[in-house]
Tab-separated table of C-alpha atoms and ligand atoms in Angstrom:
chain	number	residue	atom	x	y	z
A	1	MET	CA	7.768	19.835	-11.686
A	2	LYS	CA	8.983	21.635	-8.181
A	3	LYS	CA	7.210	20.386	-5.063
A	4	ASN	CA	8.225	19.753	-1.349
A	5	ILE	CA	8.078	16.549	0.222
A	6	LEU	CA	8.427	16.051	3.819
A	7	ILE	CA	9.419	12.548	4.981
A	8	VAL	CA	8.178	11.324	8.498
A	9	PRO	CA	9.855	7.993	9.149
A	10	GLY	CA	8.418	7.497	12.569
A	11	ASP	CA	9.498	4.455	14.706
A	12	GLY	CA	11.150	1.107	13.985
A	13	ILE	CA	10.405	-0.866	10.564
A	14	GLY	CA	8.770	3.041	9.618
A	15	GLN	CA	12.322	4.102	9.176
A	16	GLU	CA	13.508	1.340	7.370
A	17	VAL	CA	10.780	1.483	4.888
A	18	THR	CA	10.576	4.949	4.455
A	19	GLU	CA	14.095	5.455	3.440
A	20	VAL	CA	13.648	2.879	0.232
A	21	GLY	CA	9.823	4.738	-0.589
A	22	LYS	CA	12.395	7.872	-0.446
A	23	LYS	CA	15.049	6.659	-2.502
A	24	VAL	CA	12.243	5.531	-5.382
A	25	LEU	CA	11.060	9.189	-5.244
A	26	ILE	CA	14.809	10.822	-6.054
A	27	LYS	CA	15.117	8.313	-8.764
A	28	ILE	CA	11.599	9.303	-10.054
A	29	ALA	CA	12.865	12.937	-10.277
A	30	GLU	CA	15.999	12.122	-11.832
A	31	LYS	CA	14.407	10.201	-14.480
A	32	PHE	CA	11.061	12.618	-15.139
A	33	GLY	CA	13.172	15.716	-14.670
A	34	HIS	CA	11.238	16.688	-11.725
A	35	GLU	CA	12.366	18.910	-8.789
A	36	PHE	CA	11.439	17.337	-5.230
A	37	ILE	CA	12.865	19.286	-2.198
A	38	TYR	CA	12.964	17.134	0.914
A	39	ASP	CA	13.012	17.804	4.712
A	40	GLU	CA	12.344	15.475	7.376
A	41	ALA	CA	10.406	15.566	10.976
A	42	LEU	CA	9.847	13.658	14.034
A	43	MET	CA	6.607	11.581	15.093
A	44	GLY	CA	5.546	8.807	17.279
A	45	HIS	CA	7.955	7.531	19.876
A	46	VAL	CA	10.961	8.875	18.550
A	47	ALA	CA	9.492	12.771	18.776
A	48	ILE	CA	8.704	11.510	22.274
A	49	GLU	CA	12.153	10.712	23.177
A	50	ALA	CA	13.184	13.940	21.833
A	51	THR	CA	10.822	16.483	22.578
A	52	GLY	CA	7.978	14.946	24.856
A	53	ASN	CA	5.411	15.050	22.373
A	54	PRO	CA	4.490	12.854	19.814
A	55	LEU	CA	3.682	15.368	17.623
A	56	PRO	CA	6.075	18.417	17.798
A	57	ASP	CA	4.559	21.852	16.938
A	58	GLU	CA	7.864	22.135	14.558
A	59	THR	CA	6.675	18.942	12.520
A	60	LEU	CA	3.011	19.923	12.301
A	61	GLU	CA	4.517	22.944	10.658
A	62	LYS	CA	6.709	21.234	7.986
A	63	MET	CA	3.587	19.277	7.600
A	64	ARG	CA	1.440	22.176	6.703
A	65	ALA	CA	4.505	23.949	4.736
A	66	SER	CA	4.957	20.932	2.495
A	67	ASP	CA	3.311	19.852	-0.410
A	68	ALA	CA	2.856	15.921	0.252
A	69	ILE	CA	4.102	13.816	3.179
A	70	LEU	CA	5.746	10.673	2.936
A	71	PHE	CA	4.892	8.596	6.550
A	72	GLY	CA	6.149	5.288	7.956
A	73	ALA	CA	4.768	4.244	10.649
A	74	VAL	CA	4.644	4.873	14.591
A	75	GLY	CA	4.924	2.895	17.601
A	76	HIS	CA	7.059	1.286	20.678
A	77	PRO	CA	6.588	-1.877	22.523
A	78	LYS	CA	6.959	0.415	25.455
A	79	TYR	CA	3.684	1.926	24.966
A	80	ASP	CA	1.952	-1.009	23.748
A	81	ASN	CA	2.606	-2.828	27.221
A	82	ASP	CA	1.509	0.313	29.153
A	83	PRO	CA	-2.292	0.984	28.810
A	84	THR	CA	-2.088	3.817	31.514
A	85	ALA	CA	0.735	5.588	29.809
A	86	LYS	CA	-0.635	9.040	29.066
A	87	VAL	CA	1.345	10.250	26.582
A	88	ARG	CA	1.497	7.824	23.127
A	89	PRO	CA	2.883	7.813	19.564
A	90	GLU	CA	-0.931	7.468	18.136
A	91	GLN	CA	-1.966	10.267	19.641
A	92	GLY	CA	0.308	11.868	16.938
A	93	LEU	CA	-1.629	10.117	14.381
A	94	LEU	CA	-5.122	11.225	15.503
A	95	LYS	CA	-3.458	14.462	16.251
A	96	MET	CA	-2.283	14.629	12.094
A	97	ARG	CA	-5.594	13.814	10.818
A	98	LYS	CA	-7.244	15.919	13.135
A	99	GLU	CA	-4.896	19.353	12.304
A	100	LEU	CA	-4.478	18.679	8.629
A	101	GLY	CA	-8.376	17.610	8.016
A	102	LEU	CA	-7.397	14.391	6.701
A	103	TYR	CA	-11.100	13.159	6.772
A	104	ALA	CA	-10.501	10.356	3.788
A	105	ASN	CA	-8.120	7.241	3.949
A	106	LEU	CA	-7.802	5.333	0.687
A	107	ARG	CA	-6.237	1.973	0.427
A	108	PRO	CA	-6.044	0.441	-2.955
A	109	ILE	CA	-6.022	-3.604	-2.352
A	110	LYS	CA	-4.028	-4.625	-5.211
A	111	LEU	CA	-3.114	-8.136	-5.857
A	112	PHE	CA	0.172	-8.824	-7.682
A	113	ASP	CA	-0.468	-11.797	-9.960
A	114	GLU	CA	3.111	-13.263	-9.153
A	115	LEU	CA	1.757	-13.190	-5.430
A	116	LEU	CA	-1.440	-15.013	-6.077
A	117	GLY	CA	0.251	-18.130	-3.225
A	118	ALA	CA	1.149	-15.491	-0.829
A	119	SER	CA	-2.663	-15.006	0.548
A	120	SER	CA	-4.355	-17.898	2.785
A	121	ILE	CA	-7.437	-17.402	0.494
A	122	LYS	CA	-7.818	-19.665	-2.620
A	123	PRO	CA	-5.923	-18.092	-5.667
A	124	GLU	CA	-9.205	-18.956	-8.148
A	125	ILE	CA	-11.294	-16.614	-5.792
A	126	LEU	CA	-8.523	-14.251	-5.562
A	127	LYS	CA	-6.937	-13.633	-9.379
A	128	GLY	CA	-8.127	-10.225	-10.570
A	129	SER	CA	-9.358	-8.571	-7.370
A	130	ASP	CA	-8.464	-4.390	-7.600
A	131	ILE	CA	-10.525	-2.963	-4.177
A	132	LEU	CA	-10.397	0.903	-3.777
A	133	PHE	CA	-11.621	1.724	-0.317
A	134	PHE	CA	-12.530	4.749	1.160
A	135	ARG	CA	-12.736	5.047	4.617
A	136	GLU	CA	-14.272	8.005	6.716
A	137	LEU	CA	-11.752	9.350	9.056
A	138	THR	CA	-12.507	11.866	11.056
A	139	GLY	CA	-16.177	11.023	12.491
A	140	ASP	CA	-17.839	7.795	14.285
A	141	ILE	CA	-17.051	6.587	17.480
A	142	TYR	CA	-13.624	7.250	17.898
A	143	PHE	CA	-14.291	11.322	17.743
A	144	GLY	CA	-17.732	11.008	19.747
A	145	GLU	CA	-18.119	11.796	23.456
A	146	LYS	CA	-16.777	8.770	25.826
A	147	GLY	CA	-16.374	8.184	29.314
A	148	ARG	CA	-17.822	6.086	32.699
A	149	LYS	CA	-20.802	5.933	34.481
A	150	ASN	CA	-22.006	3.916	37.706
A	151	ASN	CA	-18.488	3.906	39.355
A	152	GLY	CA	-16.698	3.327	36.095
A	153	ASP	CA	-18.866	-0.058	35.915
A	154	THR	CA	-20.410	1.162	32.644
A	155	ALA	CA	-18.437	2.747	29.850
A	156	TYR	CA	-19.544	4.559	26.588
A	157	ASP	CA	-18.300	5.927	23.193
A	158	ILE	CA	-21.128	7.917	21.300
A	159	ALA	CA	-20.993	7.518	17.218
A	160	GLU	CA	-21.661	10.621	15.631
A	161	TYR	CA	-21.584	11.770	11.736
A	162	SER	CA	-22.861	14.872	10.121
A	163	ARG	CA	-24.476	15.011	6.895
A	164	TYR	CA	-21.194	17.206	5.285
A	165	GLU	CA	-18.922	14.614	6.977
A	166	VAL	CA	-20.759	11.824	4.964
A	167	GLU	CA	-21.363	14.139	2.116
A	168	ARG	CA	-17.764	14.505	1.212
A	169	ILE	CA	-16.237	11.504	1.036
A	170	ALA	CA	-19.038	9.557	-0.482
A	171	ARG	CA	-17.704	12.558	-3.507
A	172	ARG	CA	-14.650	11.465	-3.654
A	173	ALA	CA	-15.806	7.709	-3.883
A	174	PHE	CA	-18.235	8.591	-6.297
A	175	GLU	CA	-15.343	10.600	-8.397
A	176	ALA	CA	-13.097	7.410	-8.060
A	177	ALA	CA	-15.689	5.380	-9.463
A	178	ARG	CA	-16.158	7.255	-12.417
A	179	THR	CA	-12.159	6.419	-13.065
A	180	ARG	CA	-12.641	2.781	-12.551
A	181	SER	CA	-15.216	0.261	-13.079
A	182	LYS	CA	-18.504	2.545	-12.331
A	183	LYS	CA	-19.375	0.822	-9.501
A	184	LEU	CA	-19.742	2.002	-5.920
A	185	CYS	CA	-20.897	0.162	-2.481
A	186	SER	CA	-21.656	1.801	0.392
A	187	VAL	CA	-20.948	-0.057	3.435
A	188	ASP	CA	-23.243	0.596	6.576
A	189	LYS	CA	-25.408	-0.900	9.333
A	190	ALA	CA	-28.464	1.048	8.421
A	191	ASN	CA	-30.791	-1.448	9.846
A	192	VAL	CA	-29.659	-0.675	13.181
A	193	LEU	CA	-27.746	2.497	13.715
A	194	GLU	CA	-29.223	5.901	13.063
A	195	THR	CA	-25.596	7.516	12.032
A	196	SER	CA	-25.814	4.601	9.347
A	197	ARG	CA	-29.559	5.364	8.255
A	198	LEU	CA	-28.009	9.036	7.578
A	199	TRP	CA	-25.204	7.752	6.162
A	200	ARG	CA	-27.182	5.818	3.824
A	201	GLU	CA	-29.516	8.787	3.165
A	202	VAL	CA	-26.585	10.669	1.710
A	203	VAL	CA	-25.487	8.589	-0.390
A	204	GLN	CA	-28.672	7.938	-1.918
A	205	ALA	CA	-29.255	12.174	-2.682
A	206	LEU	CA	-26.168	12.024	-4.067
A	207	ALA	CA	-26.682	9.215	-6.380
A	208	PRO	CA	-28.697	11.332	-9.160
A	209	GLU	CA	-25.608	13.543	-9.702
A	210	TYR	CA	-23.494	10.267	-10.888
A	211	PRO	CA	-26.012	8.544	-13.294
A	212	ASP	CA	-23.205	6.710	-14.798
A	213	ILE	CA	-22.393	5.027	-11.391
A	214	THR	CA	-24.097	2.073	-10.375
A	215	VAL	CA	-24.821	2.179	-6.669
A	216	GLU	CA	-25.112	-0.543	-4.080
A	217	HIS	CA	-25.924	-0.409	-0.279
A	218	GLN	CA	-24.518	-3.477	1.830
A	219	PHE	CA	-24.385	-3.873	5.588
A	220	VAL	CA	-21.311	-4.269	6.616
A	221	ASP	CA	-21.730	-7.789	8.337
A	222	SER	CA	-22.391	-9.381	4.757
A	223	ALA	CA	-20.119	-7.118	3.397
A	224	ALA	CA	-17.468	-8.401	5.792
A	225	MET	CA	-18.589	-12.060	4.491
A	226	MET	CA	-18.377	-11.171	0.833
A	227	LEU	CA	-14.948	-9.414	0.810
A	228	ILE	CA	-13.370	-13.504	1.630
A	229	LYS	CA	-16.037	-15.493	-0.604
A	230	ASP	CA	-16.105	-13.353	-3.226
A	231	PRO	CA	-13.658	-10.227	-3.412
A	232	ARG	CA	-14.019	-9.464	-7.393
A	233	ARG	CA	-17.345	-8.395	-7.035
A	234	PHE	CA	-16.051	-5.194	-5.159
A	235	ASP	CA	-14.386	-2.226	-6.867
A	236	VAL	CA	-15.119	1.233	-4.972
A	237	VAL	CA	-15.888	0.759	-1.379
A	238	VAL	CA	-17.067	3.855	0.970
A	239	THR	CA	-17.569	3.229	4.800
A	240	ALA	CA	-17.690	4.978	8.219
A	241	ASN	CA	-14.230	4.894	10.107
A	242	LEU	CA	-15.134	2.006	12.450
A	243	PHE	CA	-16.494	-0.270	9.881
A	244	GLY	CA	-13.588	0.746	7.471
A	245	ASP	CA	-10.832	0.274	10.061
A	246	ILE	CA	-11.821	-3.420	10.218
A	247	LEU	CA	-12.781	-4.013	6.975
A	248	THR	CA	-9.424	-2.854	5.429
A	249	ASP	CA	-7.095	-4.571	7.582
A	250	GLU	CA	-9.675	-7.784	6.781
A	251	ALA	CA	-9.509	-7.040	2.836
A	252	SER	CA	-5.348	-6.522	3.640
A	253	GLN	CA	-5.241	-10.276	3.109
A	254	ILE	CA	-6.219	-10.515	-0.182
A	255	ALA	CA	-3.153	-8.697	-0.947
A	256	GLY	CA	-1.067	-11.506	0.910
A	257	SER	CA	0.707	-9.382	3.011
A	258	MET	CA	0.618	-6.231	5.416
A	259	GLY	CA	3.991	-5.358	3.944
A	260	MET	CA	2.353	-4.835	0.153
A	261	LEU	CA	-0.228	-2.311	0.767
A	262	ALA	CA	-0.142	1.690	0.948
A	263	SER	CA	-2.714	4.030	1.812
A	264	ALA	CA	-3.230	7.535	1.517
A	265	SER	CA	-5.020	10.179	3.669
A	266	VAL	CA	-6.552	13.269	1.807
A	267	GLY	CA	-8.918	16.109	2.978
A	268	ASP	CA	-8.409	20.103	3.135
A	269	SER	CA	-4.910	20.041	2.560
A	270	THR	CA	-1.285	18.200	2.954
A	271	GLY	CA	-2.038	14.501	2.128
A	272	VAL	CA	-0.460	11.638	3.964
A	273	TYR	CA	0.951	8.762	2.182
A	274	GLU	CA	1.837	5.464	4.161
A	275	PRO	CA	2.016	1.581	4.447
A	276	ILE	CA	-0.738	0.486	6.358
A	277	HIS	CA	1.514	-1.779	8.606
A	278	GLY	CA	2.641	-0.341	12.159
A	279	SER	CA	6.310	-0.055	13.273
A	280	GLY	CA	7.023	-4.273	13.131
A	281	HIS	CA	8.737	-4.458	16.522
A	282	ASP	CA	9.602	-8.165	16.032
A	283	ILE	CA	11.213	-6.986	13.127
A	284	THR	CA	12.710	-4.066	13.838
A	285	GLY	CA	16.703	-3.664	12.967
A	286	MET	CA	16.883	-7.039	11.410
A	287	GLY	CA	16.859	-5.373	7.510
A	288	VAL	CA	13.880	-8.262	6.576
A	289	ALA	CA	11.171	-5.219	6.487
A	290	ASN	CA	9.301	-5.337	3.168
A	291	PRO	CA	9.434	-2.214	1.733
A	292	MET	CA	6.777	-2.210	-1.237
A	293	ALA	CA	4.171	-0.675	0.987
A	294	SER	CA	6.056	2.487	1.265
A	295	VAL	CA	7.335	2.588	-2.290
A	296	LEU	CA	3.636	2.005	-3.114
A	297	SER	CA	2.635	4.915	-1.113
A	298	ALA	CA	5.157	6.840	-2.651
A	299	ALA	CA	3.381	5.714	-5.926
A	300	LEU	CA	0.083	6.913	-4.658
A	301	LEU	CA	1.556	10.733	-3.141
A	302	LEU	CA	2.897	11.339	-6.914
A	303	ASP	CA	-0.711	10.369	-8.699
A	304	ILE	CA	-3.121	11.921	-6.269
A	305	SER	CA	-1.083	15.154	-4.513
A	306	PHE	CA	0.979	15.815	-7.912
A	307	GLY	CA	-1.006	14.150	-11.074
A	308	LEU	CA	1.832	12.446	-11.895
A	309	LYS	CA	0.284	8.897	-13.153
A	310	GLU	CA	2.642	7.856	-15.557
A	311	GLU	CA	5.275	8.134	-13.202
A	312	SER	CA	3.716	6.371	-10.612
A	313	ASP	CA	2.559	3.836	-13.160
A	314	ALA	CA	6.265	3.455	-13.670
A	315	ILE	CA	6.950	2.259	-9.593
A	316	ILE	CA	4.038	-0.136	-9.811
A	317	SER	CA	5.692	-1.713	-13.026
A	318	ALA	CA	8.944	-1.944	-11.463
A	319	ILE	CA	7.886	-3.598	-8.419
A	320	GLU	CA	5.810	-6.144	-10.901
A	321	GLN	CA	9.002	-6.775	-12.958
A	322	VAL	CA	11.043	-7.339	-9.281
A	323	LEU	CA	8.067	-10.378	-8.228
A	324	LYS	CA	8.128	-11.749	-12.085
A	325	ALA	CA	11.946	-11.578	-11.760
A	326	GLY	CA	11.608	-13.964	-8.541
A	327	PHE	CA	12.685	-12.063	-5.831
A	328	ARG	CA	10.800	-11.596	-2.604
A	329	THR	CA	10.952	-10.294	0.892
A	330	ARG	CA	10.884	-12.888	3.917
A	331	ASP	CA	7.085	-11.790	4.342
A	332	ILE	CA	6.037	-12.826	0.568
A	333	ALA	CA	8.251	-15.839	-0.040
A	334	ASP	CA	6.919	-19.089	0.449
A	335	SER	CA	8.284	-22.731	0.290
A	336	THR	CA	9.042	-22.198	-4.001
A	337	THR	CA	11.080	-19.801	-3.531
A	338	ALA	CA	15.041	-20.310	-3.309
A	339	PRO	CA	16.505	-18.895	-0.642
A	340	GLU	CA	19.214	-16.611	-2.485
A	341	MET	CA	15.997	-15.051	-4.027
A	342	ILE	CA	14.991	-14.222	-0.611
A	343	LEU	CA	16.096	-10.712	-0.686
A	344	GLY	CA	16.286	-7.727	2.715
A	345	THR	CA	14.493	-4.155	2.591
A	346	ASP	CA	17.781	-2.481	0.816
A	347	ALA	CA	18.517	-5.124	-1.566
A	348	ILE	CA	14.881	-5.724	-2.530
A	349	GLY	CA	14.733	-1.665	-2.788
A	350	GLU	CA	17.844	-1.640	-5.386
A	351	GLU	CA	16.218	-4.280	-7.180
A	352	ILE	CA	12.969	-1.380	-7.194
A	353	LEU	CA	15.571	1.337	-8.003
A	354	LYS	CA	17.410	-0.841	-11.042
A	355	ARG	CA	14.005	-1.056	-12.982
A	356	ILE	CA	12.234	2.234	-12.650
B	1	LIG	N1	-0.251	3.714	11.264
B	1	LIG	C1	0.402	3.573	12.277
B	1	LIG	O1	1.556	4.132	12.255
B	1	LIG	C2	0.542	2.200	12.945
B	1	LIG	C3	-0.233	0.976	12.159
B	1	LIG	C4	-0.609	-0.394	12.945
B	1	LIG	C5	0.361	-0.547	13.890
B	1	LIG	N2	0.639	0.747	14.451
B	1	LIG	C6	2.143	0.414	16.083
B	1	LIG	O2	2.846	-0.666	15.261
B	1	LIG	C7	3.258	-1.389	16.297
B	1	LIG	C8	3.412	-3.044	16.109
B	1	LIG	O3	1.778	-3.339	16.053
B	1	LIG	P1	1.631	-4.331	15.123
B	1	LIG	O4	2.768	-5.559	15.491
B	1	LIG	O5	0.319	-4.920	15.730
B	1	LIG	O6	1.232	-4.347	13.622
B	1	LIG	P2	2.678	-4.336	12.662
B	1	LIG	O7	1.939	-3.755	11.396
B	1	LIG	O8	3.814	-3.787	12.846
B	1	LIG	O9	3.035	-5.889	12.563
B	1	LIG	C9	1.850	-7.061	12.143
B	1	LIG	C10	2.953	-7.961	11.693
B	1	LIG	O10	3.397	-7.961	10.301
B	1	LIG	C11	4.344	-7.532	9.829
B	1	LIG	N3	4.704	-6.925	9.168
B	1	LIG	C12	4.350	-5.693	8.913
B	1	LIG	N4	4.821	-4.435	8.231
B	1	LIG	C13	6.021	-5.519	7.379
B	1	LIG	C14	6.702	-5.332	6.405
B	1	LIG	N5	6.683	-4.427	6.413
B	1	LIG	N6	6.974	-6.392	5.936
B	1	LIG	C15	7.310	-7.623	6.436
B	1	LIG	N7	6.674	-7.558	7.739
B	1	LIG	C16	5.777	-6.861	8.300
B	1	LIG	C17	4.948	-8.070	11.374
B	1	LIG	O11	6.332	-8.179	11.514
B	1	LIG	C18	4.168	-8.435	12.456
B	1	LIG	O12	4.236	-9.753	12.516
B	1	LIG	C19	2.219	-0.988	17.907
B	1	LIG	O13	3.182	-0.280	18.466
B	1	LIG	C20	0.804	-0.301	16.867
B	1	LIG	O14	0.577	0.570	17.586
B	1	LIG	C21	1.120	1.718	14.006
């Protein structure tokens, strides 16, 4: 298979982990006889420094021209501590989602058995957890009208959803449920919010088209509680932008570390694959960032954008073997890990490459 992959490392540890993700893609192409052609582009703080724009037109053009994008993370302490900054790295993220029509964010929450001890939740509650979240990405309170009134003393953010926006993500979730345990949980707040009542109405209207799928509706407050109490009761979950933002970060703790979780943003055109973590200011340049989220993002890219399931599984299996062999990065090590088994970003990357 011949494909063009755009690498957008972004800022901080985004650059460190994406390098490992790219090496893994190169290895897979070698091993399975594919031809992947790579290009690279700037985004985030590095792009602001170079061009004044967090998502330069040149980057956007390259994104549109590629078959898939492996993305790192954006962010720099300079902006976090200055809420008045007019140009900010995360503006690049929102613009990318809008311009590429990326309306569905998929986050698989998969717990590797070897990391049962790394989570703050009890192993007997966690064992076997495997959840696939679909978070809507282009609507809701983030994109509605916002402003201030009463001399700035009152603020508002309007949440809006249209039927087609709910329908297109719900369909993706129903279809994914078909390939898994045929259970779909739709999370809303239909007892209070009108947007949630529309959400539930649309999901209910679609359900007869998927008679093999069992659909459950849950209020977001109860879902947040159940995720910690009994994560195994969830399989495919579909929810709105704001609820999904919060629930997926909560669910990341099931996997033990932010450094282990990948995500895919898909929609009308090129898909973007990225770790769920940010640019990790506190560990940038130390060579200790866990690259597995980026490597798992590369696996998702192969599976979802190129349909290369065997290649994707080969990556996941290599990570499993590295963990079984006892190797850890600092974030997933515990008191039982021998110091010589704690590896840096590049060294653990080499262990993964060896096992592909
Ligand atoms: N999608 C994105 O680009 C994205 C997402 C979240 C945050 N951010 C940005 O990232 C910057 C830092 O934000 P933050 O500190 O809140 O979140 P973060 O995800 O960067 O870091 C949170 C904590 O997790 C640790 N961590 C994260 N990834 C790790 C990895 N791969 N290996 C080991 N440890 C890891 C960090 O060291 C830190 O202690 C901010 O500027 C923020 O705006 C960007």
